[in-house]
JSON list of C-alpha atoms in Angstrom, two decimals:
[
{"chain": "A", "resi": 1, "resn": "UNK", "atom": "CA", "xyz": [6.24, -0.29, 19.06]},
{"chain": "A", "resi": 2, "resn": "UNK", "atom": "CA", "xyz": [7.17, -1.57, 15.59]},
{"chain": "A", "resi": 3, "resn": "UNK", "atom": "CA", "xyz": [9.94, 0.01, 13.60]},
{"chain": "A", "resi": 4, "resn": "UNK", "atom": "CA", "xyz": [8.60, 2.17, 10.79]},
{"chain": "A", "resi": 5, "resn": "UNK", "atom": "CA", "xyz": [9.68, 2.91, 7.26]},
{"chain": "A", "resi": 6, "resn": "UNK", "atom": "CA", "xyz": [8.31, 5.11, 4.48]},
{"chain": "A", "resi": 7, "resn": "UNK", "atom": "CA", "xyz": [5.86, 3.66, 1.97]},
{"chain": "A", "resi": 8, "resn": "UNK", "atom": "CA", "xyz": [5.04, 5.51, -1.23]},
{"chain": "A", "resi": 9, "resn": "UNK", "atom": "CA", "xyz": [2.42, 4.12, -3.65]},
{"chain": "A", "resi": 10, "resn": "UNK", "atom": "CA", "xyz": [2.21, 5.97, -6.96]},
{"chain": "A", "resi": 11, "resn": "UNK", "atom": "CA", "xyz": [0.54, 5.61, -10.35]},
{"chain": "A", "resi": 12, "resn": "UNK", "atom": "CA", "xyz": [1.11, 7.65, -13.51]},
{"chain": "A", "resi": 13, "resn": "UNK", "atom": "CA", "xyz": [-1.89, 9.78, -12.48]},
{"chain": "A", "resi": 14, "resn": "UNK", "atom": "CA", "xyz": [-1.49, 10.29, -8.76]},
{"chain": "A", "resi": 15, "resn": "UNK", "atom": "CA", "xyz": [0.11, 9.47, -5.46]},
{"chain": "A", "resi": 16, "resn": "UNK", "atom": "CA", "xyz": [-2.13, 7.01, -3.60]},
{"chain": "A", "resi": 17, "resn": "UNK", "atom": "CA", "xyz": [-0.24, 7.03, -0.32]},
{"chain": "A", "resi": 18, "resn": "UNK", "atom": "CA", "xyz": [2.91, 8.30, 1.32]},
{"chain": "A", "resi": 19, "resn": "UNK", "atom": "CA", "xyz": [3.55, 7.78, 4.99]},
{"chain": "A", "resi": 20, "resn": "UNK", "atom": "CA", "xyz": [5.16, 5.77, 7.73]},
{"chain": "A", "resi": 21, "resn": "UNK", "atom": "CA", "xyz": [4.19, 2.09, 7.99]},
{"chain": "A", "resi": 22, "resn": "UNK", "atom": "CA", "xyz": [5.30, -0.94, 10.00]},
{"chain": "A", "resi": 23, "resn": "UNK", "atom": "CA", "xyz": [4.40, -3.65, 7.48]},
{"chain": "A", "resi": 24, "resn": "UNK", "atom": "CA", "xyz": [3.39, -3.96, 3.81]},
{"chain": "A", "resi": 25, "resn": "UNK", "atom": "CA", "xyz": [2.01, -7.08, 2.11]},
{"chain": "A", "resi": 26, "resn": "UNK", "atom": "CA", "xyz": [2.74, -7.06, -1.63]},
{"chain": "A", "resi": 27, "resn": "UNK", "atom": "CA", "xyz": [1.22, -9.42, -4.24]},
{"chain": "A", "resi": 28, "resn": "UNK", "atom": "CA", "xyz": [3.67, -11.17, -6.61]},
{"chain": "A", "resi": 29, "resn": "UNK", "atom": "CA", "xyz": [3.48, -14.08, -9.05]},
{"chain": "A", "resi": 30, "resn": "UNK", "atom": "CA", "xyz": [5.06, -16.27, -6.37]},
{"chain": "A", "resi": 31, "resn": "UNK", "atom": "CA", "xyz": [2.65, -15.22, -3.62]},
{"chain": "A", "resi": 32, "resn": "UNK", "atom": "CA", "xyz": [2.59, -12.38, -1.14]},
{"chain": "A", "resi": 33, "resn": "UNK", "atom": "CA", "xyz": [5.75, -10.82, 0.28]},
{"chain": "A", "resi": 34, "resn": "UNK", "atom": "CA", "xyz": [5.72, -9.09, 3.66]},
{"chain": "A", "resi": 35, "resn": "UNK", "atom": "CA", "xyz": [8.09, -6.15, 4.03]},
{"chain": "A", "resi": 36, "resn": "UNK", "atom": "CA", "xyz": [9.19, -4.90, 7.46]},
{"chain": "A", "resi": 37, "resn": "UNK", "atom": "CA", "xyz": [11.58, -2.09, 8.37]},
{"chain": "A", "resi": 38, "resn": "UNK", "atom": "CA", "xyz": [14.60, -4.39, 8.57]},
{"chain": "A", "resi": 39, "resn": "UNK", "atom": "CA", "xyz": [13.97, -6.14, 5.22]},
{"chain": "A", "resi": 40, "resn": "UNK", "atom": "CA", "xyz": [16.92, -6.57, 2.88]},
{"chain": "A", "resi": 41, "resn": "UNK", "atom": "CA", "xyz": [16.92, -4.40, -0.25]},
{"chain": "A", "resi": 42, "resn": "UNK", "atom": "CA", "xyz": [14.62, -5.92, -2.85]},
{"chain": "A", "resi": 43, "resn": "UNK", "atom": "CA", "xyz": [13.00, -5.17, -6.20]},
{"chain": "A", "resi": 44, "resn": "UNK", "atom": "CA", "xyz": [9.97, -7.24, -7.28]},
{"chain": "A", "resi": 45, "resn": "UNK", "atom": "CA", "xyz": [7.31, -7.26, -9.97]},
{"chain": "A", "resi": 46, "resn": "UNK", "atom": "CA", "xyz": [3.75, -7.20, -8.65]},
{"chain": "A", "resi": 47, "resn": "UNK", "atom": "CA", "xyz": [0.49, -8.60, -9.98]},
{"chain": "A", "resi": 48, "resn": "UNK", "atom": "CA", "xyz": [-3.01, -7.11, -9.77]},
{"chain": "A", "resi": 49, "resn": "UNK", "atom": "CA", "xyz": [-4.32, -7.85, -6.30]},
{"chain": "A", "resi": 50, "resn": "UNK", "atom": "CA", "xyz": [-4.89, -6.45, -2.82]},
{"chain": "A", "resi": 51, "resn": "UNK", "atom": "CA", "xyz": [-2.02, -4.56, -1.26]},
{"chain": "A", "resi": 52, "resn": "UNK", "atom": "CA", "xyz": [-2.14, -4.24, 2.52]},
{"chain": "A", "resi": 53, "resn": "UNK", "atom": "CA", "xyz": [-0.16, -2.16, 4.97]},
{"chain": "A", "resi": 54, "resn": "UNK", "atom": "CA", "xyz": [-0.21, -1.13, 8.61]},
{"chain": "A", "resi": 55, "resn": "UNK", "atom": "CA", "xyz": [-0.03, 2.65, 8.96]},
{"chain": "A", "resi": 56, "resn": "UNK", "atom": "CA", "xyz": [1.60, 4.82, 11.62]},
{"chain": "A", "resi": 57, "resn": "UNK", "atom": "CA", "xyz": [-1.49, 4.60, 13.85]},
{"chain": "A", "resi": 58, "resn": "UNK", "atom": "CA", "xyz": [-1.38, 0.76, 13.54]},
{"chain": "A", "resi": 59, "resn": "UNK", "atom": "CA", "xyz": [-4.48, 0.72, 11.29]},
{"chain": "A", "resi": 60, "resn": "UNK", "atom": "CA", "xyz": [-4.61, -1.95, 8.59]},
{"chain": "A", "resi": 61, "resn": "UNK", "atom": "CA", "xyz": [-5.25, -0.43, 5.15]},
{"chain": "A", "resi": 62, "resn": "UNK", "atom": "CA", "xyz": [-6.20, -2.33, 1.98]},
{"chain": "A", "resi": 63, "resn": "UNK", "atom": "CA", "xyz": [-6.32, -1.11, -1.60]},
{"chain": "A", "resi": 64, "resn": "UNK", "atom": "CA", "xyz": [-6.40, -2.51, -5.12]},
{"chain": "A", "resi": 65, "resn": "UNK", "atom": "CA", "xyz": [-3.11, -2.24, -7.01]},
{"chain": "A", "resi": 66, "resn": "UNK", "atom": "CA", "xyz": [-2.46, -3.33, -10.57]},
{"chain": "A", "resi": 67, "resn": "UNK", "atom": "CA", "xyz": [0.78, -4.62, -12.05]},
{"chain": "A", "resi": 68, "resn": "UNK", "atom": "CA", "xyz": [3.83, -2.70, -11.00]},
{"chain": "A", "resi": 69, "resn": "UNK", "atom": "CA", "xyz": [7.32, -2.62, -9.54]},
{"chain": "A", "resi": 70, "resn": "UNK", "atom": "CA", "xyz": [8.26, -2.40, -5.87]},
{"chain": "A", "resi": 71, "resn": "UNK", "atom": "CA", "xyz": [11.66, -1.35, -4.58]},
{"chain": "A", "resi": 72, "resn": "UNK", "atom": "CA", "xyz": [12.72, -1.38, -0.94]},
{"chain": "A", "resi": 73, "resn": "UNK", "atom": "CA", "xyz": [16.02, 0.24, 0.01]},
{"chain": "A", "resi": 74, "resn": "UNK", "atom": "CA", "xyz": [17.32, 2.39, 2.88]},
{"chain": "A", "resi": 75, "resn": "UNK", "atom": "CA", "xyz": [14.02, 2.52, 4.77]},
{"chain": "A", "resi": 76, "resn": "UNK", "atom": "CA", "xyz": [11.94, 3.49, 1.72]},
{"chain": "A", "resi": 77, "resn": "UNK", "atom": "CA", "xyz": [9.46, 1.24, -0.08]},
{"chain": "A", "resi": 78, "resn": "UNK", "atom": "CA", "xyz": [8.37, 2.65, -3.44]},
{"chain": "A", "resi": 79, "resn": "UNK", "atom": "CA", "xyz": [5.49, 0.95, -5.24]},
{"chain": "A", "resi": 80, "resn": "UNK", "atom": "CA", "xyz": [4.97, 2.17, -8.82]},
{"chain": "A", "resi": 81, "resn": "UNK", "atom": "CA", "xyz": [1.84, 0.61, -10.31]},
{"chain": "A", "resi": 82, "resn": "UNK", "atom": "CA", "xyz": [-0.29, 1.17, -13.40]},
{"chain": "A", "resi": 83, "resn": "UNK", "atom": "CA", "xyz": [-3.39, 1.93, -11.33]},
{"chain": "A", "resi": 84, "resn": "UNK", "atom": "CA", "xyz": [-4.71, 1.71, -7.81]},
{"chain": "A", "resi": 85, "resn": "UNK", "atom": "CA", "xyz": [-7.97, 2.30, -5.99]},
{"chain": "A", "resi": 86, "resn": "UNK", "atom": "CA", "xyz": [-9.05, 2.61, -2.39]},
{"chain": "A", "resi": 87, "resn": "UNK", "atom": "CA", "xyz": [-12.16, 0.52, -1.53]},
{"chain": "A", "resi": 88, "resn": "UNK", "atom": "CA", "xyz": [-14.42, 3.58, -1.51]},
{"chain": "A", "resi": 89, "resn": "UNK", "atom": "CA", "xyz": [-13.27, 4.48, -5.05]},
{"chain": "A", "resi": 90, "resn": "UNK", "atom": "CA", "xyz": [-14.17, 1.11, -6.57]},
{"chain": "A", "resi": 91, "resn": "UNK", "atom": "CA", "xyz": [-17.26, 1.21, -8.79]},
{"chain": "A", "resi": 92, "resn": "UNK", "atom": "CA", "xyz": [-18.83, -2.19, -8.09]},
{"chain": "A", "resi": 93, "resn": "UNK", "atom": "CA", "xyz": [-21.16, -2.04, -11.13]},
{"chain": "A", "resi": 94, "resn": "UNK", "atom": "CA", "xyz": [-18.21, -1.32, -13.42]},
{"chain": "A", "resi": 95, "resn": "UNK", "atom": "CA", "xyz": [-16.21, -4.17, -11.84]},
{"chain": "A", "resi": 96, "resn": "UNK", "atom": "CA", "xyz": [-19.15, -6.58, -12.29]},
{"chain": "A", "resi": 97, "resn": "UNK", "atom": "CA", "xyz": [-19.45, -5.53, -15.96]},
{"chain": "A", "resi": 98, "resn": "UNK", "atom": "CA", "xyz": [-15.71, -6.04, -16.47]},
{"chain": "A", "resi": 99, "resn": "UNK", "atom": "CA", "xyz": [-16.00, -9.49, -14.88]},
{"chain": "A", "resi": 100, "resn": "UNK", "atom": "CA", "xyz": [-18.82, -10.48, -17.26]},
{"chain": "A", "resi": 101, "resn": "UNK", "atom": "CA", "xyz": [-16.95, -9.17, -20.32]},
{"chain": "A", "resi": 102, "resn": "UNK", "atom": "CA", "xyz": [-13.81, -11.04, -19.34]},
{"chain": "A", "resi": 103, "resn": "UNK", "atom": "CA", "xyz": [-15.70, -14.29, -18.73]},
{"chain": "A", "resi": 104, "resn": "UNK", "atom": "CA", "xyz": [-17.37, -14.00, -22.14]},
{"chain": "A", "resi": 105, "resn": "UNK", "atom": "CA", "xyz": [-14.02, -13.34, -23.82]},
{"chain": "A", "resi": 106, "resn": "UNK", "atom": "CA", "xyz": [-12.49, -16.37, -22.13]},
{"chain": "A", "resi": 107, "resn": "UNK", "atom": "CA", "xyz": [-15.37, -18.54, -23.39]},
{"chain": "A", "resi": 108, "resn": "UNK", "atom": "CA", "xyz": [-14.82, -17.23, -26.93]},
{"chain": "A", "resi": 109, "resn": "UNK", "atom": "CA", "xyz": [-11.02, -17.23, -26.83]},
{"chain": "A", "resi": 110, "resn": "UNK", "atom": "CA", "xyz": [-10.80, -17.83, -30.58]},
{"chain": "A", "resi": 111, "resn": "UNK", "atom": "CA", "xyz": [-11.66, -14.15, -31.11]},
{"chain": "A", "resi": 112, "resn": "UNK", "atom": "CA", "xyz": [-9.91, -12.67, -28.09]},
{"chain": "A", "resi": 113, "resn": "UNK", "atom": "CA", "xyz": [-6.53, -12.87, -26.42]},
{"chain": "A", "resi": 114, "resn": "UNK", "atom": "CA", "xyz": [-7.22, -15.33, -23.60]},
{"chain": "A", "resi": 115, "resn": "UNK", "atom": "CA", "xyz": [-4.31, -14.13, -21.44]},
{"chain": "A", "resi": 116, "resn": "UNK", "atom": "CA", "xyz": [-5.57, -10.52, -21.53]},
{"chain": "A", "resi": 117, "resn": "UNK", "atom": "CA", "xyz": [-9.09, -11.70, -20.73]},
{"chain": "A", "resi": 118, "resn": "UNK", "atom": "CA", "xyz": [-7.84, -13.70, -17.73]},
{"chain": "A", "resi": 119, "resn": "UNK", "atom": "CA", "xyz": [-5.91, -10.67, -16.44]},
{"chain": "A", "resi": 120, "resn": "UNK", "atom": "CA", "xyz": [-9.02, -8.51, -16.82]},
{"chain": "A", "resi": 121, "resn": "UNK", "atom": "CA", "xyz": [-11.05, -11.13, -14.95]},
{"chain": "A", "resi": 122, "resn": "UNK", "atom": "CA", "xyz": [-8.46, -11.23, -12.17]},
{"chain": "A", "resi": 123, "resn": "UNK", "atom": "CA", "xyz": [-8.53, -7.44, -11.77]},
{"chain": "A", "resi": 124, "resn": "UNK", "atom": "CA", "xyz": [-12.33, -7.40, -11.70]},
{"chain": "A", "resi": 125, "resn": "UNK", "atom": "CA", "xyz": [-12.53, -10.17, -9.09]},
{"chain": "A", "resi": 126, "resn": "UNK", "atom": "CA", "xyz": [-10.04, -8.43, -6.80]},
{"chain": "A", "resi": 127, "resn": "UNK", "atom": "CA", "xyz": [-11.93, -5.14, -7.04]},
{"chain": "A", "resi": 128, "resn": "UNK", "atom": "CA", "xyz": [-15.22, -6.90, -6.25]},
{"chain": "A", "resi": 129, "resn": "UNK", "atom": "CA", "xyz": [-13.64, -8.71, -3.29]},
{"chain": "A", "resi": 130, "resn": "UNK", "atom": "CA", "xyz": [-12.17, -5.51, -1.86]},
{"chain": "A", "resi": 131, "resn": "UNK", "atom": "CA", "xyz": [-15.43, -3.58, -2.27]},
{"chain": "A", "resi": 132, "resn": "UNK", "atom": "CA", "xyz": [-17.54, -6.36, -0.75]},
{"chain": "A", "resi": 133, "resn": "UNK", "atom": "CA", "xyz": [-15.25, -6.68, 2.27]},
{"chain": "A", "resi": 134, "resn": "UNK", "atom": "CA", "xyz": [-15.10, -3.01, 3.26]}
]
C-alpha cells in the first residue's frame, strides 16, 4: 500500500478536492512534476493543463487546472489555481468556441495580444482533450 498525503485543490470560487492521495502529477513550465508522500518540500508555479492524482481508493483522477501555485510541506499538498474543472463540468461547445477565437486572434496578432491568445488556445485545447478522453 502506498503512503498517502493530503491533497487540497482550491480556486477563488470553490474547493475542487480535498482528500488522501498517493501521487499527484502537476503541470509546470518545465514539464510535469510527480509528488509522492516522501517528496521534499517544494513550491512551484503551474501552467494550464491536466492535473492527475491517485486517490485513496487507488483511482486515477484527472481534471483541468489553470495557472496557479503548488506547495508541498509536512504531508500536505496545496494547489491554489485560478480555475479548475472536472471532465463532466467541461462545456465542449464553449471550449471549441474559445479555441476558434484564440486561433483567429493569433492569426491577426496585430490587433490582439498574441501571448494571451496562445494561453487561451492552450486552455481550450486541454479542456477539449480532457472532455474527449473521459
